[in-house]
């Protein structure tokens, strides 16, 4: 649909049941200029904020593509983009666990609340958040956008280690940059920009 020219803001909703998951995608038509990579992180932020606003559950952004409640994953996002004769396009995809899940390390809104959540109301809250964040991204309001995302990071201010040139260097998670990379303020070194979760190691 994106490659065929469907307009920006088109929402494609998958088969959703209150006992399963809310799955949907949003088509965007990004102009040249703002870095596309940040859109992936914006999607994860909006999933987290939408859950908070709809249910009151405190959730955090597990960089770069998961939403957690406590230490368990309650939602995930993905991002793809391309360009063809119809123009540039990007697709943000969301999956929020609604019903009971038994996978290790995962939970659902029903597990956390004990009641079912209205998927249409949750969808509306996530899209409201996306509308604001996308507008900020288009207008290149990076200080505001990055500050909101950084505040929601699960490990903001935590000490971690980064694999760098074959060495493990300790530092503190400081936020994210305009390319959606995690910023780690390394001890006695230039801050690192982390692009893969596998490059991070927790420090106790």
Short mmCIF file of C-alpha atoms in Angstrom, two decimals:
data_model
loop_
_atom_site.label_atom_id
_atom_site.label_comp_id
_atom_site.label_asym_id
_atom_site.label_seq_id
_atom_site.Cartn_x
_atom_site.Cartn_y
_atom_site.Cartn_z
CA UNK A 1 0.00 0.00 0.00
CA UNK A 2 2.82 2.40 0.82
CA UNK A 3 4.61 1.66 -2.45
CA UNK A 4 1.36 2.18 -4.37
CA UNK A 5 0.93 5.70 -3.05
CA UNK A 6 -1.48 5.40 -0.10
CA UNK A 7 -1.58 8.79 1.67
CA UNK A 8 0.23 9.73 4.85
CA UNK A 9 -1.65 8.82 7.99
CA UNK A 10 -3.23 5.68 6.55
CA UNK A 11 -3.69 3.15 9.37
CA UNK A 12 -3.72 -0.56 8.53
CA UNK A 13 -5.08 -2.58 11.42
CA UNK A 14 -4.47 -6.29 11.70
CA UNK A 15 -6.81 -8.83 13.23
CA UNK A 16 -7.25 -7.63 16.80
CA UNK A 17 -8.92 -9.37 19.71
CA UNK A 18 -9.01 -8.29 23.33
CA UNK A 19 -7.61 -11.70 24.23
CA UNK A 20 -4.67 -11.39 21.83
CA UNK A 21 -2.84 -8.30 20.60
CA UNK A 22 -3.43 -4.91 19.06
CA UNK A 23 -1.50 -4.89 15.78
CA UNK A 24 -1.46 -2.00 13.34
CA UNK A 25 0.78 -0.02 11.00
CA UNK A 26 0.86 3.64 9.98
CA UNK A 27 2.05 4.93 6.60
CA UNK A 28 4.07 8.15 6.55
CA UNK A 29 5.29 10.22 3.60
CA UNK A 30 8.51 11.79 4.92
CA UNK A 31 10.02 14.75 3.11
CA UNK A 32 13.75 15.12 2.54
CA UNK A 33 15.54 16.58 5.54
CA UNK A 34 14.74 15.10 8.96
CA UNK A 35 16.58 11.82 9.64
CA UNK A 36 14.32 8.83 9.07
CA UNK A 37 16.09 6.74 11.71
CA UNK A 38 14.51 8.73 14.54
CA UNK A 39 11.03 7.65 13.42
CA UNK A 40 11.72 4.11 14.66
CA UNK A 41 12.32 5.39 18.17
CA UNK A 42 9.36 7.76 17.97
CA UNK A 43 7.13 4.74 17.31
CA UNK A 44 8.34 2.99 20.45
CA UNK A 45 7.89 6.15 22.51
CA UNK A 46 4.32 6.60 21.24
CA UNK A 47 3.42 3.00 22.08
CA UNK A 48 4.66 3.57 25.63
CA UNK A 49 2.96 6.95 26.04
CA UNK A 50 -0.30 5.66 24.57
CA UNK A 51 -0.37 2.78 27.05
CA UNK A 52 0.31 5.15 29.93
CA UNK A 53 -2.44 7.57 28.92
CA UNK A 54 -5.02 4.86 28.26
CA UNK A 55 -4.41 2.55 31.22
CA UNK A 56 -2.33 4.44 33.78
CA UNK A 57 0.28 1.65 33.68
CA UNK A 58 3.79 3.03 34.05
CA UNK A 59 5.76 1.85 31.05
CA UNK A 60 9.27 2.58 29.82
CA UNK A 61 11.05 2.53 26.50
CA UNK A 62 13.57 -0.29 26.19
CA UNK A 63 15.78 1.09 23.46
CA UNK A 64 15.28 0.76 20.59
CA UNK A 65 12.05 -1.12 19.88
CA UNK A 66 10.35 -2.49 23.02
CA UNK A 67 8.04 -1.15 25.71
CA UNK A 68 8.36 -2.63 29.19
CA UNK A 69 6.32 -2.60 32.38
CA UNK A 70 8.65 -3.44 35.22
CA UNK A 71 11.15 -5.69 33.50
CA UNK A 72 8.72 -7.41 31.14
CA UNK A 73 7.95 -6.56 27.52
CA UNK A 74 4.37 -5.44 26.87
CA UNK A 75 4.75 -4.02 23.34
CA UNK A 76 7.10 -3.90 20.39
CA UNK A 77 7.52 -1.78 17.27
CA UNK A 78 9.26 -1.97 13.91
CA UNK A 79 10.15 0.44 11.12
CA UNK A 80 10.78 0.12 7.39
CA UNK A 81 11.16 2.74 4.67
CA UNK A 82 11.73 3.02 0.96
CA UNK A 83 11.31 5.12 -2.14
CA UNK A 84 9.86 4.53 -5.60
CA UNK A 85 7.92 6.35 -8.29
CA UNK A 86 5.20 7.13 -5.74
CA UNK A 87 7.74 8.94 -3.55
CA UNK A 88 9.35 8.29 -0.18
CA UNK A 89 7.45 6.21 2.33
CA UNK A 90 7.90 4.89 5.85
CA UNK A 91 5.86 2.37 7.81
CA UNK A 92 5.66 2.30 11.60
CA UNK A 93 4.29 -0.98 12.97
CA UNK A 94 3.02 -1.66 16.48
CA UNK A 95 2.14 -4.75 18.49
CA UNK A 96 0.71 -4.37 22.00
CA UNK A 97 0.00 -7.47 24.08
CA UNK A 98 -3.63 -7.28 25.21
CA UNK A 99 -4.49 -10.75 26.46
CA UNK A 100 -2.70 -13.29 28.60
CA UNK A 101 0.83 -14.22 27.49
CA UNK A 102 3.03 -16.94 28.90
CA UNK A 103 6.35 -16.14 27.18
CA UNK A 104 9.26 -15.59 29.54
CA UNK A 105 10.12 -11.91 29.82
CA UNK A 106 6.76 -10.76 28.42
CA UNK A 107 3.49 -9.59 29.89
CA UNK A 108 0.19 -8.10 28.69
CA UNK A 109 -2.18 -5.32 29.64
CA UNK A 110 -4.65 -7.91 30.91
CA UNK A 111 -1.95 -9.50 33.07
CA UNK A 112 -1.14 -6.10 34.55
CA UNK A 113 -4.68 -4.75 34.99
CA UNK A 114 -6.78 -7.86 35.48
CA UNK A 115 -9.35 -6.54 32.99
CA UNK A 116 -9.55 -6.26 29.22
CA UNK A 117 -8.59 -3.00 27.49
CA UNK A 118 -10.64 -1.46 24.68
CA UNK A 119 -8.27 -1.79 21.68
CA UNK A 120 -9.88 1.09 19.78
CA UNK A 121 -9.36 3.49 22.68
CA UNK A 122 -5.76 2.35 23.04
CA UNK A 123 -5.21 2.80 19.31
CA UNK A 124 -6.57 6.34 19.56
CA UNK A 125 -4.19 7.25 22.39
CA UNK A 126 -1.16 5.92 20.52
CA UNK A 127 -2.13 7.79 17.35
CA UNK A 128 -2.64 11.01 19.35
CA UNK A 129 0.91 10.70 20.67
CA UNK A 130 2.22 9.90 17.20
CA UNK A 131 0.52 13.00 15.77
CA UNK A 132 2.38 15.28 18.22
CA UNK A 133 5.74 13.56 17.91
CA UNK A 134 5.56 13.35 14.12
CA UNK A 135 4.76 17.05 13.94
CA UNK A 136 7.78 17.80 16.14
CA UNK A 137 9.96 15.60 13.92
CA UNK A 138 8.75 17.32 10.72
CA UNK A 139 9.44 20.75 12.25
CA UNK A 140 12.86 19.50 13.43
CA UNK A 141 12.05 20.30 17.07
CA UNK A 142 14.80 17.93 18.13
CA UNK A 143 15.46 19.28 21.65
CA UNK A 144 11.81 18.74 22.62
CA UNK A 145 11.41 15.40 20.86
CA UNK A 146 14.69 13.94 22.13
CA UNK A 147 14.06 15.17 25.68
CA UNK A 148 10.70 13.38 25.83
CA UNK A 149 12.17 10.15 24.48
CA UNK A 150 15.23 10.29 26.74
CA UNK A 151 13.05 10.79 29.82
CA UNK A 152 11.18 7.57 29.01
CA UNK A 153 14.26 5.37 28.61
CA UNK A 154 14.21 2.35 30.89
CA UNK A 155 17.93 2.67 31.61
CA UNK A 156 18.38 6.46 31.62
CA UNK A 157 21.18 7.29 34.05
CA UNK A 158 22.16 3.63 34.49
CA UNK A 159 25.75 2.49 34.32
CA UNK A 160 26.43 0.20 31.40
CA UNK A 161 29.40 -1.04 29.43
CA UNK A 162 29.91 -0.61 25.70
CA UNK A 163 31.91 -2.85 23.40
CA UNK A 164 34.34 -0.49 21.66
CA UNK A 165 37.29 -1.54 19.51
CA UNK A 166 37.45 -4.90 21.21
CA UNK A 167 37.35 -3.41 24.71
CA UNK A 168 34.58 -3.10 27.29
CA UNK A 169 34.30 0.54 28.36
CA UNK A 170 31.98 1.59 31.24
CA UNK A 171 29.75 4.63 31.10
CA UNK A 172 26.32 6.13 31.87
CA UNK A 173 23.27 6.19 29.59
CA UNK A 174 22.66 9.84 28.77
CA UNK A 175 19.83 9.83 26.22
CA UNK A 176 19.35 9.51 22.46
CA UNK A 177 20.50 11.54 19.48
CA UNK A 178 18.82 12.72 16.26
CA UNK A 179 19.57 9.41 14.54
CA UNK A 180 17.86 7.43 17.29
CA UNK A 181 21.17 6.14 18.66
CA UNK A 182 21.67 5.62 22.37
CA UNK A 183 24.18 8.05 23.88
CA UNK A 184 26.48 6.57 26.51
CA UNK A 185 28.78 8.99 28.36
CA UNK A 186 31.88 6.84 28.65
CA UNK A 187 34.20 7.23 31.60
CA UNK A 188 37.08 9.52 30.60
CA UNK A 189 36.23 9.25 26.89
CA UNK A 190 34.15 10.78 24.12
CA UNK A 191 30.47 9.74 24.42
CA UNK A 192 29.63 6.66 22.39
CA UNK A 193 26.72 6.35 19.98
CA UNK A 194 25.29 2.86 20.27
CA UNK A 195 23.36 1.44 17.34
CA UNK A 196 22.74 -2.15 18.54
CA UNK A 197 21.34 -3.38 21.84
CA UNK A 198 23.82 -6.24 21.72
CA UNK A 199 26.66 -3.72 22.14
CA UNK A 200 25.39 -2.85 25.63
CA UNK A 201 26.30 -4.74 28.77
CA UNK A 202 24.71 -3.95 32.18
CA UNK A 203 26.95 -3.10 35.10
CA UNK A 204 26.01 -4.10 38.64
#
